[in-house]
CSV table of C-alpha atoms and ligand atoms in Angstrom, one decimal:
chain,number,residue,atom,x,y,z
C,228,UNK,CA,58.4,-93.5,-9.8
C,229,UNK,CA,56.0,-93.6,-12.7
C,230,UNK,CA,56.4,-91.9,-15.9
C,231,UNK,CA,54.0,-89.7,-17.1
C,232,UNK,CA,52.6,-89.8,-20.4
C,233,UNK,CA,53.8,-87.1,-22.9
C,234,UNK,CA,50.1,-85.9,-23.3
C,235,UNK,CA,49.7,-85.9,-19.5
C,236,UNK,CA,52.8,-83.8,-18.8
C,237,UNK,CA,51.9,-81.1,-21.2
C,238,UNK,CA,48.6,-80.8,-19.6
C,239,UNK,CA,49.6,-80.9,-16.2
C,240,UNK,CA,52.1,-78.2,-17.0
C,241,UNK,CA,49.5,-75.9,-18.7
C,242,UNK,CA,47.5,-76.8,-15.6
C,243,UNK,CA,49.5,-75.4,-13.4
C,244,UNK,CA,50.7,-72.6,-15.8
C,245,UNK,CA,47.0,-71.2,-15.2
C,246,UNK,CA,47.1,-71.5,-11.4
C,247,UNK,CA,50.2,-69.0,-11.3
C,248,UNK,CA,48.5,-66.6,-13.7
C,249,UNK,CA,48.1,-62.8,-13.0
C,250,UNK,CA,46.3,-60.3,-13.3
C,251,UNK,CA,45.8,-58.6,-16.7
C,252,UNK,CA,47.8,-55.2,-17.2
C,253,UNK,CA,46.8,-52.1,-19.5
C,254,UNK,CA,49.9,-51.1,-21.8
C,255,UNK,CA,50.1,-48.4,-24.5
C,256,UNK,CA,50.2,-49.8,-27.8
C,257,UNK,CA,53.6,-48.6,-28.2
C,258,UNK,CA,54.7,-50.7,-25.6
C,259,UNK,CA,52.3,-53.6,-26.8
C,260,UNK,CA,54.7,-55.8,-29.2
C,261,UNK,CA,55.4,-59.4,-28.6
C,262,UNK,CA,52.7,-59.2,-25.3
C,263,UNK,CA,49.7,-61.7,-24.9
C,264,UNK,CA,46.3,-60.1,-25.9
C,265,UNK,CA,44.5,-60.9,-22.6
C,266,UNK,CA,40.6,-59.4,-23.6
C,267,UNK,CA,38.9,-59.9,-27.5
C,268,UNK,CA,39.9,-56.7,-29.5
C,269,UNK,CA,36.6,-54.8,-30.9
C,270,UNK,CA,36.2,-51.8,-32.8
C,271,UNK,CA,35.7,-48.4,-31.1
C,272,UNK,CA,34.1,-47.7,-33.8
C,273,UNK,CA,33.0,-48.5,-37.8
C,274,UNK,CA,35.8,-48.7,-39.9
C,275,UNK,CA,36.5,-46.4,-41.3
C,276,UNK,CA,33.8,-44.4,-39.2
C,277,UNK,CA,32.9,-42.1,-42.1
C,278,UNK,CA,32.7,-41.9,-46.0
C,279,UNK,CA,36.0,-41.4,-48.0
C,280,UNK,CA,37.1,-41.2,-51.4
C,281,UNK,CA,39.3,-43.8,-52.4
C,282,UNK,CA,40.7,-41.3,-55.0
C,283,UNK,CA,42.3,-38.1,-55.6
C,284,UNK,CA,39.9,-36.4,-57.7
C,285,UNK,CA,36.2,-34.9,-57.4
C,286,UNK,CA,33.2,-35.9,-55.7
C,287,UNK,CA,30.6,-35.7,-58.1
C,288,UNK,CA,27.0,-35.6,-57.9
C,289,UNK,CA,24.7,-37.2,-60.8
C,290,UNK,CA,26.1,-37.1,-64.6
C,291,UNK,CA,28.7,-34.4,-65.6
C,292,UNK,CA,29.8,-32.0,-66.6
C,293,UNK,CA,29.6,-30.3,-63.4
C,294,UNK,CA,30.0,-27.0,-62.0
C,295,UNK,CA,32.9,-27.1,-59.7
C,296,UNK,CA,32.8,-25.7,-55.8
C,297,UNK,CA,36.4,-25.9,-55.2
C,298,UNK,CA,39.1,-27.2,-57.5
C,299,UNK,CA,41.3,-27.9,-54.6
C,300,UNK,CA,40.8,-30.1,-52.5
C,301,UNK,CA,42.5,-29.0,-49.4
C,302,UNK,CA,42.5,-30.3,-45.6
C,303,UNK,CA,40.5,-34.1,-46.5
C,304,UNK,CA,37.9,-33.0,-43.6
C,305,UNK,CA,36.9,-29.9,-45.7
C,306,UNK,CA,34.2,-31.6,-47.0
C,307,UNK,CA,32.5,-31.2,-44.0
C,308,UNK,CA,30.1,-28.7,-44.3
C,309,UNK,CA,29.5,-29.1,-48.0
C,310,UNK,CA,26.6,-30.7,-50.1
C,311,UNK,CA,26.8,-31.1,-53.6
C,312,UNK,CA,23.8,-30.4,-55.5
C,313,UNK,CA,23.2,-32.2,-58.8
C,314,UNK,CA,25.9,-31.5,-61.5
C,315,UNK,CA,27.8,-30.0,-59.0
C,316,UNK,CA,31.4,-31.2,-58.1
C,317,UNK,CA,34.5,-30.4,-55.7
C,318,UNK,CA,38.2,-31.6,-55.3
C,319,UNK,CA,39.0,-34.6,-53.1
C,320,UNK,CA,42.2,-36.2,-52.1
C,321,UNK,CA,42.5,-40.2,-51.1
C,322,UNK,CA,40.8,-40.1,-47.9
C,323,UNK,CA,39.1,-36.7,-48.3
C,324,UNK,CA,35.7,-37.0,-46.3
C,325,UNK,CA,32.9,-37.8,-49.2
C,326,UNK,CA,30.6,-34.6,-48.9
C,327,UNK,CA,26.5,-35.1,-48.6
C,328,UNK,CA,25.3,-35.7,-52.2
C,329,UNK,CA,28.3,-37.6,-53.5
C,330,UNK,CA,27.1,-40.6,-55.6
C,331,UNK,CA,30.6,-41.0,-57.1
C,332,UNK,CA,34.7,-39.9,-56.9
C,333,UNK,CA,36.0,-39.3,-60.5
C,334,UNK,CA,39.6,-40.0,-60.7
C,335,UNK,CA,41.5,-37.0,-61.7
C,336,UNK,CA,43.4,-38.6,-64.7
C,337,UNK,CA,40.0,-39.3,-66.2
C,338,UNK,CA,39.0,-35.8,-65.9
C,339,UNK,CA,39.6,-32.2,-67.9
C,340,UNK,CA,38.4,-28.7,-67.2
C,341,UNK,CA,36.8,-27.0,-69.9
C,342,UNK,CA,35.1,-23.5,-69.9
C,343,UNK,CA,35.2,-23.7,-66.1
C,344,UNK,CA,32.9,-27.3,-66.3
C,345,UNK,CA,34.4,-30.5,-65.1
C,346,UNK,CA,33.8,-33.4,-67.4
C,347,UNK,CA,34.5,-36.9,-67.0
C,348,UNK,CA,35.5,-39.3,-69.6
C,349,UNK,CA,33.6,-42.2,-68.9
C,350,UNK,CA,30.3,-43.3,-67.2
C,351,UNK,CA,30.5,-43.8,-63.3
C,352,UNK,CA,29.1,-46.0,-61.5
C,353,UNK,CA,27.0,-45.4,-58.7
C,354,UNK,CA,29.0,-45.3,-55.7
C,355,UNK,CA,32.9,-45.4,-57.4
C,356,UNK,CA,35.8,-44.9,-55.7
C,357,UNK,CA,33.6,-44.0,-52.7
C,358,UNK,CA,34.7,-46.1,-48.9
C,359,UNK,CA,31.5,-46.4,-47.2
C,360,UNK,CA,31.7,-46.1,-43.6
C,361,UNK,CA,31.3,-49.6,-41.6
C,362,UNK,CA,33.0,-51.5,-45.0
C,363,UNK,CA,35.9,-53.1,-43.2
C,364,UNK,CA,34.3,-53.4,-39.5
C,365,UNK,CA,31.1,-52.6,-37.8
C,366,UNK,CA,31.2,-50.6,-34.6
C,367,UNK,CA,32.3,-53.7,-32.0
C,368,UNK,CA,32.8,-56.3,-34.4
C,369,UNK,CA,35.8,-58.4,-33.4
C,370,UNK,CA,39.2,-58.0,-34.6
C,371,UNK,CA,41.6,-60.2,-32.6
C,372,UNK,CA,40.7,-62.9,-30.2
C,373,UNK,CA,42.7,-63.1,-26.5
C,374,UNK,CA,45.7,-65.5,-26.4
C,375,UNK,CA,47.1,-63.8,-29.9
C,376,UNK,CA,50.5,-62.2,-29.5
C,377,UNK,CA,50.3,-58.9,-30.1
C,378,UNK,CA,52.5,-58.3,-33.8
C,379,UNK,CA,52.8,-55.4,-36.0
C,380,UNK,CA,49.4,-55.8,-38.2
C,381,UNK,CA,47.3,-56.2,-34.5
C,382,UNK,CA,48.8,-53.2,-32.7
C,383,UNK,CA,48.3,-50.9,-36.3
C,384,UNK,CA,44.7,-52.3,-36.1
C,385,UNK,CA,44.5,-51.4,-32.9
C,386,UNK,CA,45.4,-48.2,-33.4
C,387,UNK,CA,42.9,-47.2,-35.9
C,388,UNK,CA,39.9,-49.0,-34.4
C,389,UNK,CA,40.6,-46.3,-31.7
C,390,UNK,CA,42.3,-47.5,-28.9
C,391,UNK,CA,45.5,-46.1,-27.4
C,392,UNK,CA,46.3,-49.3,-24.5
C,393,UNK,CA,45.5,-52.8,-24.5
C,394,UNK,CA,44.9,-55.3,-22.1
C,395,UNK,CA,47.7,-57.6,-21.6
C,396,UNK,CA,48.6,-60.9,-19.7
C,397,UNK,CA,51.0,-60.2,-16.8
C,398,UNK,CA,54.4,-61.3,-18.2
C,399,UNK,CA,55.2,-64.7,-15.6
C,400,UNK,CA,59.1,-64.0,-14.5
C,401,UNK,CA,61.6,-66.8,-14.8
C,402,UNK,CA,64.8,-67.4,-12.9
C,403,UNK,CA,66.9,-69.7,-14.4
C,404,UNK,CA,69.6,-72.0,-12.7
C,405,UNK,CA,72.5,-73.6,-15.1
C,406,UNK,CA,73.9,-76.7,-13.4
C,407,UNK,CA,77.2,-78.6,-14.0
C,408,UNK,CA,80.5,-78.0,-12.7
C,409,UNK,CA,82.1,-79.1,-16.1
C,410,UNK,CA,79.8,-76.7,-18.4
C,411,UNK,CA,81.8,-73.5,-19.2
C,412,UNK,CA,80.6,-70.4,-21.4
C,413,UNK,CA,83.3,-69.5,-23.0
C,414,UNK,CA,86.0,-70.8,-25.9
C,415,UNK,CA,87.0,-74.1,-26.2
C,416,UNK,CA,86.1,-76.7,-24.0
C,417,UNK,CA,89.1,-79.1,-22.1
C,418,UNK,CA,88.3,-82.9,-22.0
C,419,UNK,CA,85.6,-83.2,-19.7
C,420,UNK,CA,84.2,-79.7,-20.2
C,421,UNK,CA,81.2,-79.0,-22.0
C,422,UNK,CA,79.8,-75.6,-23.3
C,423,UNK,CA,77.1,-73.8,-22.5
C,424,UNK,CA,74.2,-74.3,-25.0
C,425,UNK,CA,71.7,-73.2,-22.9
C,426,UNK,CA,72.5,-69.5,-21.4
C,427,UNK,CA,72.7,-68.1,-24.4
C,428,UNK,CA,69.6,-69.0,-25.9
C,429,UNK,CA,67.3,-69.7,-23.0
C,430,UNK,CA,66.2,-65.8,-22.1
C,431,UNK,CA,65.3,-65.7,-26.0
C,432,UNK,CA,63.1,-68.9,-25.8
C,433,UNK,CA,61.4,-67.8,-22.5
C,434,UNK,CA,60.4,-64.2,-24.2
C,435,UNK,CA,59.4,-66.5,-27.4
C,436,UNK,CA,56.7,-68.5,-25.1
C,437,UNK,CA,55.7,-65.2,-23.4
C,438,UNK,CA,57.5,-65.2,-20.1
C,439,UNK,CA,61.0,-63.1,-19.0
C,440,UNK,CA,63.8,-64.1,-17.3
C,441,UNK,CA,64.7,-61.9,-14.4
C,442,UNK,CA,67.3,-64.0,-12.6
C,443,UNK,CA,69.9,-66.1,-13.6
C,444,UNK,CA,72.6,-68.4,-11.7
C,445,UNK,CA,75.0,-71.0,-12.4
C,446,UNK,CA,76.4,-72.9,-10.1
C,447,UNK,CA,78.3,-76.3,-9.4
C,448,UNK,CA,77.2,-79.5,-8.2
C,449,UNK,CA,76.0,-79.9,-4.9
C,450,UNK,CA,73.1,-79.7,-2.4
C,451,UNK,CA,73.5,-76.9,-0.9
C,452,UNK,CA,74.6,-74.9,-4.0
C,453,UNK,CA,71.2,-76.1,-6.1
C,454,UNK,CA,69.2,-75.3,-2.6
C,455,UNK,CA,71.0,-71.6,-2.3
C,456,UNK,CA,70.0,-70.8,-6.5
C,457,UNK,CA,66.1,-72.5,-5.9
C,458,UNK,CA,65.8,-70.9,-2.6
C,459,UNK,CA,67.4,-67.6,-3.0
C,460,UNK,CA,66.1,-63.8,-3.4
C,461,UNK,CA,65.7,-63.7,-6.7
C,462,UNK,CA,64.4,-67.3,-7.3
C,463,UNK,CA,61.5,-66.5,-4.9
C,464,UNK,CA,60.8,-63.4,-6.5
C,465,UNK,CA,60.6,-65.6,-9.8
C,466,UNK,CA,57.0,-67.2,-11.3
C,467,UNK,CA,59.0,-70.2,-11.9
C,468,UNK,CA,62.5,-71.4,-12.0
C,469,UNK,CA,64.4,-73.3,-14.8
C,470,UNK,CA,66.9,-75.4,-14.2
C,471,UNK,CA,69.1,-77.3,-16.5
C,472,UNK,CA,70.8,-80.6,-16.0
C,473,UNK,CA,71.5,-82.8,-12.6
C,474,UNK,CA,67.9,-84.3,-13.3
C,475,UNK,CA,69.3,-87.9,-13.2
C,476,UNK,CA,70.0,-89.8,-10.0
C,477,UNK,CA,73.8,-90.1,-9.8
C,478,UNK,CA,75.1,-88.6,-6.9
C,479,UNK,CA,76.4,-86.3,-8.8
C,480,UNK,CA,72.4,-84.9,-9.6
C,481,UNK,CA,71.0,-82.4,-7.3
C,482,UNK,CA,68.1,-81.0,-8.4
C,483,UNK,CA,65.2,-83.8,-7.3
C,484,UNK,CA,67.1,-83.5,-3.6
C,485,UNK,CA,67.2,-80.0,-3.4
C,486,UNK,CA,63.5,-79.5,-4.0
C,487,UNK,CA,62.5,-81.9,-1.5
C,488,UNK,CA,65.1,-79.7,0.9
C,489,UNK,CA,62.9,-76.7,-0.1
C,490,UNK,CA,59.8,-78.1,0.8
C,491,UNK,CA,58.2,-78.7,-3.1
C,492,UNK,CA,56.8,-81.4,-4.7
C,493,UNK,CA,57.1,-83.4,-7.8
C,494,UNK,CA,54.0,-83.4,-9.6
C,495,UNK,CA,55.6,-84.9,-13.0
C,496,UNK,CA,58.8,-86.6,-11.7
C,497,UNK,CA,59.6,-87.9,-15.6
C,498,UNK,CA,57.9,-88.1,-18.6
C,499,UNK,CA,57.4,-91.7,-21.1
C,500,UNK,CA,59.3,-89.6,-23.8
C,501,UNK,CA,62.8,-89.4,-25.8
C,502,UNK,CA,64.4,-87.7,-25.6
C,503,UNK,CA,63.8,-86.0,-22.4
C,504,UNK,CA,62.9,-89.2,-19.9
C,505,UNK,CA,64.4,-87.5,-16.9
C,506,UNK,CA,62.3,-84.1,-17.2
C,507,UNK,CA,60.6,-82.6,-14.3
C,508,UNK,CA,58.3,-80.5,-12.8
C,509,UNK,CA,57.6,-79.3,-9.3
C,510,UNK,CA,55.5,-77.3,-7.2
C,511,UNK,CA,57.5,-75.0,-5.3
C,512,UNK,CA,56.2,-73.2,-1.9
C,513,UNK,CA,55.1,-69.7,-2.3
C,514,UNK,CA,52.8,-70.8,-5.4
C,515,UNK,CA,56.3,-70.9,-7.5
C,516,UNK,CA,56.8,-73.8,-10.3
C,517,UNK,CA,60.2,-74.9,-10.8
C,518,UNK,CA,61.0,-76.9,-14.4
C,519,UNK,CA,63.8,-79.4,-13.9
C,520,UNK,CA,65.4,-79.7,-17.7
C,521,UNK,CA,67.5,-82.6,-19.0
C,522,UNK,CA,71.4,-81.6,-19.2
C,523,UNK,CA,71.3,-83.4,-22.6
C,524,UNK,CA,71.2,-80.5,-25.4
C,525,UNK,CA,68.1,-81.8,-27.5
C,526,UNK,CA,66.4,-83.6,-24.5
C,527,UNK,CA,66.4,-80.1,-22.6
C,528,UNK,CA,65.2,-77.9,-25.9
C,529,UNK,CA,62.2,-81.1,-26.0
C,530,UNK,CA,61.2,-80.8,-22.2
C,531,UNK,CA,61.2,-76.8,-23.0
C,532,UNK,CA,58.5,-77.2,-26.0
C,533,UNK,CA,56.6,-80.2,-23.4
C,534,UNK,CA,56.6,-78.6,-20.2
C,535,UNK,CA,57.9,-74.6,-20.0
C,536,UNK,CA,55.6,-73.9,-23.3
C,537,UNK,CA,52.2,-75.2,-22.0
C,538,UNK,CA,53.5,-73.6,-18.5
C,539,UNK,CA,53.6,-70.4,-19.7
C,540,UNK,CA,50.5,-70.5,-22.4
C,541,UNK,CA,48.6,-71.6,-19.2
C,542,UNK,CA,49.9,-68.6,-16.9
C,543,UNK,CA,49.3,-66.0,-19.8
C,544,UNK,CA,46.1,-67.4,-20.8
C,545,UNK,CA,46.2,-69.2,-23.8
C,546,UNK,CA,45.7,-73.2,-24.6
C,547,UNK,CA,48.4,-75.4,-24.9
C,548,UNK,CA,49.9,-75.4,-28.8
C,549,UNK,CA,48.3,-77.4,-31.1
C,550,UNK,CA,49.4,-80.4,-32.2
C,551,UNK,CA,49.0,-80.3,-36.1
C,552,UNK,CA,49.0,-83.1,-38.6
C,553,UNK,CA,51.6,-83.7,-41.8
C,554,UNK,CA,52.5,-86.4,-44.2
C,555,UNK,CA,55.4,-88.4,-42.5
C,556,UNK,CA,58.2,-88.6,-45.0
C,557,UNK,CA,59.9,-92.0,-43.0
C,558,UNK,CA,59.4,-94.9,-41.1
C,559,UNK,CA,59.3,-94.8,-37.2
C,560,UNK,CA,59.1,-98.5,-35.5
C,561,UNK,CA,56.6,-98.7,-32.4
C,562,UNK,CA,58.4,-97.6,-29.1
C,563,UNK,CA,56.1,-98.9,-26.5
C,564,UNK,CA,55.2,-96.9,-24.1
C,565,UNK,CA,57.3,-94.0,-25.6
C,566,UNK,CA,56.4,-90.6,-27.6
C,567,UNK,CA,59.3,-89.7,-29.5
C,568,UNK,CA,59.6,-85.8,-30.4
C,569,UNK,CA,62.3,-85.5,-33.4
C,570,UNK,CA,63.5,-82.6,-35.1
C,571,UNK,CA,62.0,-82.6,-38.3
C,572,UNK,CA,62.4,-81.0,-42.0
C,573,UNK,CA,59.7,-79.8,-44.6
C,574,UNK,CA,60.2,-81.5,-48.1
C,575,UNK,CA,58.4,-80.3,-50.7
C,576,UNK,CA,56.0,-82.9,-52.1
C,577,UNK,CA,56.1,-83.7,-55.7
C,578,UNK,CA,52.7,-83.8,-56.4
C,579,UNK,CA,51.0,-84.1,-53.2
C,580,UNK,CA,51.7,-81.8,-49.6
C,581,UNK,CA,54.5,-81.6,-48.5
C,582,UNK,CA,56.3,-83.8,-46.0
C,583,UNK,CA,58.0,-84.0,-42.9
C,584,UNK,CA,61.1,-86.0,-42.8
C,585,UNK,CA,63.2,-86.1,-39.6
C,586,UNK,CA,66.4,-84.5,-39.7
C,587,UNK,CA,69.9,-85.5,-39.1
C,588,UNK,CA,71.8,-85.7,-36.2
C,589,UNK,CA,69.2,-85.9,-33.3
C,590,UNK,CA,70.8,-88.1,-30.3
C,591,UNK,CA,69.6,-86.8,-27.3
C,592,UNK,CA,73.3,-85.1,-26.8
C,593,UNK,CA,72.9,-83.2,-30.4
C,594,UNK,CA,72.0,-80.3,-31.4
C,595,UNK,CA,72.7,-80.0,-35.0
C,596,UNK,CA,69.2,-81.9,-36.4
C,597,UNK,CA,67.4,-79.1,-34.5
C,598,UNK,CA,69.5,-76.4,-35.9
C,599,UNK,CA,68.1,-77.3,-39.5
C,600,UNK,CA,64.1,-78.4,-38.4
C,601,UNK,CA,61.2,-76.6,-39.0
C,602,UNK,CA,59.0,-78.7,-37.0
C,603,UNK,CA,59.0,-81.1,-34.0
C,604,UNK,CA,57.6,-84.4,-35.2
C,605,UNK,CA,55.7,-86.2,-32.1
C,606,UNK,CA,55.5,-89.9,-33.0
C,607,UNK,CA,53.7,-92.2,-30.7
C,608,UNK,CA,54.6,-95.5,-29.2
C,609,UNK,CA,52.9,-97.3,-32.9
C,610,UNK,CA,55.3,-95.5,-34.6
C,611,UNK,CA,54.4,-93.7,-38.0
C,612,UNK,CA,54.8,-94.9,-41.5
C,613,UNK,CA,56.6,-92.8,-44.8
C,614,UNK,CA,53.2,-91.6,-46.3
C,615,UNK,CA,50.5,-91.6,-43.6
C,616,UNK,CA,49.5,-88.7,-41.3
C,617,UNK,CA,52.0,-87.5,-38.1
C,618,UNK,CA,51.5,-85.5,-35.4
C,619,UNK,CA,53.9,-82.1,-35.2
C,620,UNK,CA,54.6,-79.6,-33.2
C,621,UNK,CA,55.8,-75.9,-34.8
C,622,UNK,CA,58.9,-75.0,-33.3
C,623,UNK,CA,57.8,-73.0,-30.3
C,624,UNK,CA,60.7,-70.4,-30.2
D,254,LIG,N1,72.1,-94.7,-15.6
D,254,LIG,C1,71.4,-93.8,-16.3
D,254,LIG,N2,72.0,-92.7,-16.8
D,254,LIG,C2,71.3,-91.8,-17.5
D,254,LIG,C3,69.9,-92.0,-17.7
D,254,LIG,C4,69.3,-93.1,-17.1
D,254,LIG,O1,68.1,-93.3,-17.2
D,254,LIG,N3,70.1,-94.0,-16.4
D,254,LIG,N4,69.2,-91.0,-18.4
D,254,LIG,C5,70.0,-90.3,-19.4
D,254,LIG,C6,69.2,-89.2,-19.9
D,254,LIG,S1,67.9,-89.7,-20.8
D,254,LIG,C7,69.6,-87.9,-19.7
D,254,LIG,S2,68.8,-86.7,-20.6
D,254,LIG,C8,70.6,-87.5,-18.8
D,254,LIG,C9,70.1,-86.5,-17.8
D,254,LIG,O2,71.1,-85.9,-17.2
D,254,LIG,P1,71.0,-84.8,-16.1
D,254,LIG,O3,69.8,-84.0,-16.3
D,254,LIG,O4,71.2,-85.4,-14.8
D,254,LIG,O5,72.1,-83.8,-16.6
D,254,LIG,P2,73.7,-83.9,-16.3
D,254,LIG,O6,74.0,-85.3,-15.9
D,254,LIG,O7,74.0,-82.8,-15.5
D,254,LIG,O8,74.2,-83.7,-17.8
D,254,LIG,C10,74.0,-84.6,-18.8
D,254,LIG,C11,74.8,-84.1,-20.0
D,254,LIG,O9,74.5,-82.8,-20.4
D,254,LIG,C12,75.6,-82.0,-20.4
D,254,LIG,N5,75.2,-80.6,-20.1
D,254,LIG,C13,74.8,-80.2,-18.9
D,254,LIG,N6,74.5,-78.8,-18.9
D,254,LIG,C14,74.8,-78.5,-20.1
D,254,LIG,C15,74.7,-77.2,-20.8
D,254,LIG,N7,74.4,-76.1,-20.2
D,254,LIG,N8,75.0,-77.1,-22.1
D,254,LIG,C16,75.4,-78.3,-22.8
D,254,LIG,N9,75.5,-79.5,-22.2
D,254,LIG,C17,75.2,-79.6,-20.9
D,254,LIG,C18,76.5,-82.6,-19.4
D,254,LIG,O10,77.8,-82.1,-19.5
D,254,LIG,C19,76.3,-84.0,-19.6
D,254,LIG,O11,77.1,-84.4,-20.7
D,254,LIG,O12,71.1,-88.6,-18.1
D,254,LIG,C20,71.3,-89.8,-18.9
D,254,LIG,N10,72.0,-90.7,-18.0
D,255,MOO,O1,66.6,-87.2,-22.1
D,255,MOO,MO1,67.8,-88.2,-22.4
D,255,MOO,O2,68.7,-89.2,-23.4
D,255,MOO,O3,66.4,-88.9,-23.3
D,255,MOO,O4,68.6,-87.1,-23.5
């Protein structure tokens, strides 16, 4: 069996992400938060599509004073049908629609009415306080490119560039099967018990990288059980199946044996990284992907952000993350052979950037150093020096 490189595991999992991809859906933007943008946003239309005042106030034409047309301003589309005429002024609200003739909006507070005239207190300049049409966006200029997740600021933008759906990726549906007869999830574990790190927090993570969890099983250890929970309704309803621990090859780990029982394929059997060696990922029959995930705490929540992140980016569309660069705060001897991924801090540089420094408490069994990091630091087999550029990861979740 022959490891697979870190880089080669993310990109055959993004790979095959894109193979299980389907087809776009159309969802109001009510309904749009925390979906994949699957098409480039444009406006419907120039933004804002007509003239406003910026004010409350008058739109004024030429010099003052001026004879007012309305002193109130009223509904803002009541400018409408009017056209001022030199030295001739009406009441406007913020947003009012700038009537024909406008070459300015006097503020209110920098007005007074005297003898029925409107006067201003100062010069204006051509054009104040006046929103052309097309200043923020021209009609089909782009707004948000496909692969964003949809957020708050996108959807309002959506909104009033005039549309009332957007296209979507299809969400991929994950089933998830927790392994171990000694994991329990719930109070304190007995001596040879472990609890339950991953249930609780796995559904969250797979909604974080843009998929959903529809299914969920946990079973004991043994063949049949691990082929019942891979092979069962709901897992073959499921995009792709999660399953946590029995990776290893103790006969005590099921997972490798119960997808060869099911007919699938190992297309990264384990990966030249730490933690996380024992990760896997198979093709399932019935275009299904199944993502085998360390027991190990840390090593499982590292094979999440190698292989179930570029999984999903690829099913929904989007690259794989990208790996960003950052001053290393330590020293990391060469590993040959092996990319290390670390939980890591920021610390704030005293003159310079700042730093990443790896944090505490990051055995493969721990979970405490990834409680407190920021970041994932991906150190190569050279190593990485305190002071020189390091490859990182944002946490994906
Ligand atoms: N002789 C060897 N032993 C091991 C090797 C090796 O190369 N040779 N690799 C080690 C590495 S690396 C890892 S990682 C683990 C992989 O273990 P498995 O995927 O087979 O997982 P399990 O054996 O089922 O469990 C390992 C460990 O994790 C605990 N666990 C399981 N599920 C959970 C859970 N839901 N929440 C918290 N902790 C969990 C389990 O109790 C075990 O302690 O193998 C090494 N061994
Ligand atoms: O994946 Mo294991 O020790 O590398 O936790």
């Amino acid at each position: 069996m022959k490891d697979h490189s870190w880089d080669g595991a993310r990109t055959d999992a993004h790979r095959l992400g894109t193979r299980i991809a389907a087809a776009p859906q159309t969802v109001p933007l009510h309904l749009a938060a925390g979906r994949i943008l699957a098409a480039d946003l444009v406006t419907a239309y120039p933004m804002p599509h007509c003239a406003t005042s910026a004010m409350d106030g008058y739109a004024v034409n030429g010099p003052g004073p001026w004879q007012l047309l309305r002193a109130q301003a009223g509904n803002p589309g009541a400018g409408e049908n009017l056209v001022l005429a030199p030295s001739e002024a009406t009441a406007v609200v913020t947003g009012s629609l700038v009537p024909e003739g406008t070459t300015a909006i006097l503020r209110v507070e920098h007005s007074r009415l005297e003898g029925g005239l409107l006067h201003g207190d100062r010069q204006l300049r051509l054009g104040a306080d006046i929103r052309p049409a097309g200043t923020e966006a021209a009609k089909g200029e782009l707004l948000a490119r496909a692969g964003m997740t949809l957020r708050a600021g996108v959807i309002a933008t959506a909104a009033v560039s005039g549309h009332d759906e957007l296209l979507v990726a299809a969400t991929p549906s994950v089933h998830l099967v927790f392994t171990g007869d000694e994991v329990i999830a719930v109070g304190h574990p007995a001596p040879g018990q472990v609890r339950d790190g991953f249930s609780p927090v796995l559904p969250q993570v797979v909604a974080a990288l843009g998929g959903t969890v529809g299914s969920a099983v946990r079973i004991g250890d043994s063949l049949e059980a691990t082929v019942a929970a891979i092979d069962s309704a709901s897992a073959r309803a499921a995009n792709i199946i999660v399953t946590t621990g029995g990776t290893g090859f103790s006969d005590r780990d099921f997972v490798r044996a119960a997808v060869r029982e099911v007919g699938g394929t190992e297309v990264v059997p384990s990966i030249a990284m730490r933690p996380g060696h024992p990760s896997m990922l198979s093709r399932l029959p019935g275009n299904r992907l199944l993502v085998a995930l360390p027991g190990n705490p840390l090593a499982a929540l590292m094979a999440v952000a190698t292989l179930l992140d570029p999984m999903l980016r690829g099913a929904t569309g989007r690259e794989p993350a990208r790996l960003r660069t950052a001053i290393c705060a330590a020293d990391f001897a060469p590993l040959p052979g092996r990319t290390r991924l670390v939980p890591a801090r920021w610390i704030p540089g005293s003159a310079g950037p700042d730093a990443l420094a790896p944090a505490e408490h990051v055995s493969p069994a721990m979970l405490r150093g990834l409680a407190a990091a920021d970041a994932i630091l991906v150190v190569g087999p050279d190593g990485a020096s305190a002071g020189a550029p390091v490859s990182y990861l944002r946490l994906p979740w």
